[in-house]
PDB file of C-alpha atoms in Angstrom:
ATOM      1  CA  MET A  12     231.069  83.945 302.991  1.00 47.00           C
ATOM      2  CA  GLU A  13     232.997  82.038 305.427  1.00 50.00           C
ATOM      3  CA  LYS A  14     236.629  83.412 305.948  1.00 56.00           C
ATOM      4  CA  SER A  15     238.626  80.439 306.606  1.00 66.00           C
ATOM      5  CA  TYR A  16     237.907  76.299 306.512  1.00 78.00           C
ATOM      6  CA  SER A  17     237.426  74.255 309.204  1.00 84.00           C
ATOM      7  CA  PHE A  18     240.152  72.026 310.730  1.00 85.00           C
ATOM      8  CA  GLU A  19     237.221  69.590 310.960  1.00 89.00           C
ATOM      9  CA  SER A  20     237.793  69.981 307.009  1.00 91.00           C
ATOM     10  CA  LEU A  21     241.109  69.476 306.098  1.00 94.00           C
ATOM     11  CA  TYR A  22     242.639  65.889 304.718  1.00 94.00           C
ATOM     12  CA  LEU A  23     246.154  65.557 304.934  1.00 95.00           C
ATOM     13  CA  LEU A  24     247.323  63.731 301.575  1.00 95.00           C
ATOM     14  CA  GLN A  25     249.487  60.622 301.812  1.00 94.00           C
ATOM     15  CA  HIS A  26     251.560  58.769 299.265  1.00 94.00           C
ATOM     16  CA  GLU A  27     253.812  55.882 299.919  1.00 93.00           C
ATOM     17  CA  HIS A  28     254.139  56.565 303.834  1.00 93.00           C
ATOM     18  CA  GLU A  29     255.104  60.367 303.214  1.00 93.00           C
ATOM     19  CA  PHE A  30     252.798  63.342 303.236  1.00 95.00           C
ATOM     20  CA  VAL A  31     252.469  65.186 300.375  1.00 95.00           C
ATOM     21  CA  GLY A  32     249.800  67.554 300.421  1.00 95.00           C
ATOM     22  CA  CYS A  33     246.332  68.596 301.790  1.00 95.00           C
ATOM     23  CA  VAL A  34     242.922  69.829 300.514  1.00 96.00           C
ATOM     24  CA  PHE A  35     239.769  70.825 302.524  1.00 96.00           C
ATOM     25  CA  ILE A  36     236.662  69.085 301.561  1.00 96.00           C
ATOM     26  CA  SER A  37     232.824  69.984 302.399  1.00 94.00           C
ATOM     27  CA  PHE A  38     229.206  68.754 301.527  1.00 95.00           C
ATOM     28  CA  ASP A  39     226.030  70.014 300.716  1.00 95.00           C
ATOM     29  CA  TYR A  40     226.721  73.407 301.163  1.00 92.00           C
ATOM     30  CA  ASP A  41     229.305  76.081 299.755  1.00 93.00           C
ATOM     31  CA  ASP A  42     229.313  79.996 299.721  1.00 91.00           C
ATOM     32  CA  PHE A  43     230.433  80.182 295.868  1.00 93.00           C
ATOM     33  CA  TRP A  44     227.444  77.782 294.791  1.00 94.00           C
ATOM     34  CA  LYS A  45     224.326  79.520 296.713  1.00 92.00           C
ATOM     35  CA  ASP A  46     222.631  80.065 293.169  1.00 93.00           C
ATOM     36  CA  VAL A  47     221.978  76.128 292.594  1.00 91.00           C
ATOM     37  CA  SER A  48     220.870  73.201 294.573  1.00 92.00           C
ATOM     38  CA  THR A  49     224.028  71.463 295.883  1.00 94.00           C
ATOM     39  CA  GLN A  50     222.219  68.947 298.129  1.00 95.00           C
ATOM     40  CA  GLY A  51     224.747  65.898 297.784  1.00 96.00           C
ATOM     41  CA  SER A  52     227.626  67.595 296.499  1.00 97.00           C
ATOM     42  CA  LEU A  53     231.362  66.898 297.796  1.00 97.00           C
ATOM     43  CA  PHE A  54     233.181  70.090 297.712  1.00 97.00           C
ATOM     44  CA  PHE A  55     236.791  70.868 297.419  1.00 97.00           C
ATOM     45  CA  HIS A  56     239.043  73.763 298.227  1.00 94.00           C
ATOM     46  CA  LYS A  57     242.909  74.477 298.454  1.00 93.00           C
ATOM     47  CA  LEU A  58     243.696  71.277 297.143  1.00 94.00           C
ATOM     48  CA  ALA A  59     247.651  71.588 296.997  1.00 94.00           C
ATOM     49  CA  ILE A  60     250.697  68.963 296.630  1.00 94.00           C
ATOM     50  CA  GLY A  61     254.299  70.111 298.201  1.00 92.00           C
ATOM     51  CA  ASP A  62     256.648  71.715 295.882  1.00 89.00           C
ATOM     52  CA  ALA A  63     259.086  68.530 296.188  1.00 87.00           C
ATOM     53  CA  HIS A  64     255.879  66.669 294.525  1.00 90.00           C
ATOM     54  CA  ASN A  65     255.688  68.261 291.455  1.00 86.00           C
ATOM     55  CA  SER A  66     255.281  66.410 288.185  1.00 87.00           C
ATOM     56  CA  LYS A  67     254.590  63.014 289.845  1.00 89.00           C
ATOM     57  CA  GLY A  68     251.080  62.553 288.929  1.00 93.00           C
ATOM     58  CA  LEU A  69     249.806  63.304 292.587  1.00 95.00           C
ATOM     59  CA  GLY A  70     247.233  65.798 292.187  1.00 95.00           C
ATOM     60  CA  THR A  71     245.944  63.727 289.323  1.00 96.00           C
ATOM     61  CA  LEU A  72     245.993  60.703 291.926  1.00 96.00           C
ATOM     62  CA  ALA A  73     244.355  63.106 294.763  1.00 96.00           C
ATOM     63  CA  LEU A  74     241.497  63.804 292.274  1.00 97.00           C
ATOM     64  CA  ALA A  75     240.755  60.313 291.928  1.00 97.00           C
ATOM     65  CA  GLU A  76     240.854  59.855 295.640  1.00 96.00           C
ATOM     66  CA  ILE A  77     238.320  62.540 296.243  1.00 97.00           C
ATOM     67  CA  LEU A  78     235.837  61.707 294.054  1.00 97.00           C
ATOM     68  CA  ALA A  79     236.453  57.923 295.252  1.00 97.00           C
ATOM     69  CA  LEU A  80     235.398  59.548 298.396  1.00 96.00           C
ATOM     70  CA  GLY A  81     232.497  61.439 297.436  1.00 97.00           C
ATOM     71  CA  LYS A  82     231.492  57.686 295.448  1.00 97.00           C
ATOM     72  CA  HIS A  83     231.718  55.810 298.926  1.00 97.00           C
ATOM     73  CA  LEU A  84     229.614  58.606 300.658  1.00 96.00           C
ATOM     74  CA  GLY A  85     226.666  58.674 298.003  1.00 97.00           C
ATOM     75  CA  CYS A  86     227.715  62.016 296.787  1.00 97.00           C
ATOM     76  CA  THR A  87     225.906  63.057 293.243  1.00 97.00           C
ATOM     77  CA  CYS A  88     228.414  65.829 292.665  1.00 97.00           C
ATOM     78  CA  LEU A  89     231.848  66.756 292.645  1.00 98.00           C
ATOM     79  CA  ARG A  90     232.192  70.837 292.546  1.00 98.00           C
ATOM     80  CA  CYS A  91     235.209  72.875 293.008  1.00 97.00           C
ATOM     81  CA  ASP A  92     236.149  76.548 292.432  1.00 95.00           C
ATOM     82  CA  CYS A  93     239.603  78.813 291.481  1.00 95.00           C
ATOM     83  CA  HIS A  94     240.725  82.182 291.102  1.00 95.00           C
ATOM     84  CA  GLY A  95     239.342  82.265 287.257  1.00 96.00           C
ATOM     85  CA  ASP A  96     243.324  83.454 286.069  1.00 96.00           C
ATOM     86  CA  ARG A  97     244.712  80.128 287.193  1.00 96.00           C
ATOM     87  CA  VAL A  98     245.029  78.701 283.666  1.00 96.00           C
ATOM     88  CA  ARG A  99     246.721  75.878 284.333  1.00 94.00           C
ATOM     89  CA  LEU A 100     244.607  75.058 287.133  1.00 95.00           C
ATOM     90  CA  ARG A 101     241.748  75.125 284.988  1.00 97.00           C
ATOM     91  CA  ASN A 102     242.803  73.053 282.399  1.00 97.00           C
ATOM     92  CA  PHE A 103     244.227  70.635 284.744  1.00 96.00           C
ATOM     93  CA  TYR A 104     240.579  70.242 286.402  1.00 97.00           C
ATOM     94  CA  GLU A 105     239.232  70.230 282.912  1.00 98.00           C
ATOM     95  CA  GLN A 106     241.323  67.140 281.494  1.00 97.00           C
ATOM     96  CA  PHE A 107     240.417  65.483 284.612  1.00 97.00           C
ATOM     97  CA  GLY A 108     237.200  65.733 283.458  1.00 97.00           C
ATOM     98  CA  PHE A 109     235.267  68.870 285.356  1.00 98.00           C
ATOM     99  CA  GLU A 110     232.400  70.521 283.370  1.00 98.00           C
ATOM    100  CA  PHE A 111     233.319  74.318 283.184  1.00 98.00           C
ATOM    101  CA  ILE A 112     230.326  76.197 284.853  1.00 98.00           C
ATOM    102  CA  ASP A 113     230.837  79.652 284.707  1.00 97.00           C
ATOM    103  CA  ARG A 114     233.035  82.480 285.736  1.00 97.00           C
ATOM    104  CA  GLN A 115     232.014  85.119 287.717  1.00 95.00           C
ATOM    105  CA  LYS A 116     233.103  87.927 290.251  1.00 96.00           C
ATOM    106  CA  MET A 117     232.048  86.918 293.445  1.00 93.00           C
ATOM    107  CA  PHE A 118     233.358  88.217 296.568  1.00 90.00           C
ATOM    108  CA  GLY A 119     235.305  90.286 295.304  1.00 92.00           C
ATOM    109  CA  PHE A 120     237.227  87.602 293.419  1.00 91.00           C
ATOM    110  CA  ASP A 121     237.317  86.297 289.860  1.00 97.00           C
ATOM    111  CA  VAL A 122     236.046  82.661 290.079  1.00 96.00           C
ATOM    112  CA  ALA A 123     235.712  80.058 287.984  1.00 98.00           C
ATOM    113  CA  ARG A 124     233.457  76.965 289.166  1.00 98.00           C
ATOM    114  CA  TYR A 125     233.600  73.617 287.870  1.00 98.00           C
ATOM    115  CA  GLN A 126     231.639  70.495 288.566  1.00 98.00           C
ATOM    116  CA  MET A 127     231.418  66.430 287.698  1.00 98.00           C
ATOM    117  CA  PRO A 128     228.577  64.450 287.870  1.00 97.00           C
ATOM    118  CA  ILE A 129     229.470  61.316 290.379  1.00 96.00           C
ATOM    119  CA  SER A 130     228.209  58.017 288.259  1.00 90.00           C
ATOM    120  CA  TYR A 131     228.170  54.590 289.902  1.00 83.00           C
TER     121      TYR A 131
END
């Protein structure tokens, strides 16, 4: 498993001319999804919104922009994972429309995996 994400995959999130968060984005392959074909997938990791911007809907806006990027680039699926015990984060993904795929032990972590088909 890759221990860190490359600088090239880091996207800074800006809202109303202010940097509010960041996310790592990659395409087609991810260590947490080795058991399925992921060609055409956009993966995101470590989506973070700064504490000063909590409860403003910016997480939902960020997911919408990530989905729009996937559409723009012709991706067929948006995928992510998180620690299985992060109930609030898992609910956030599910409320946005992500489908829960499974929860399993990977690389010493309790991982919950989610995906969303990108429709055009």
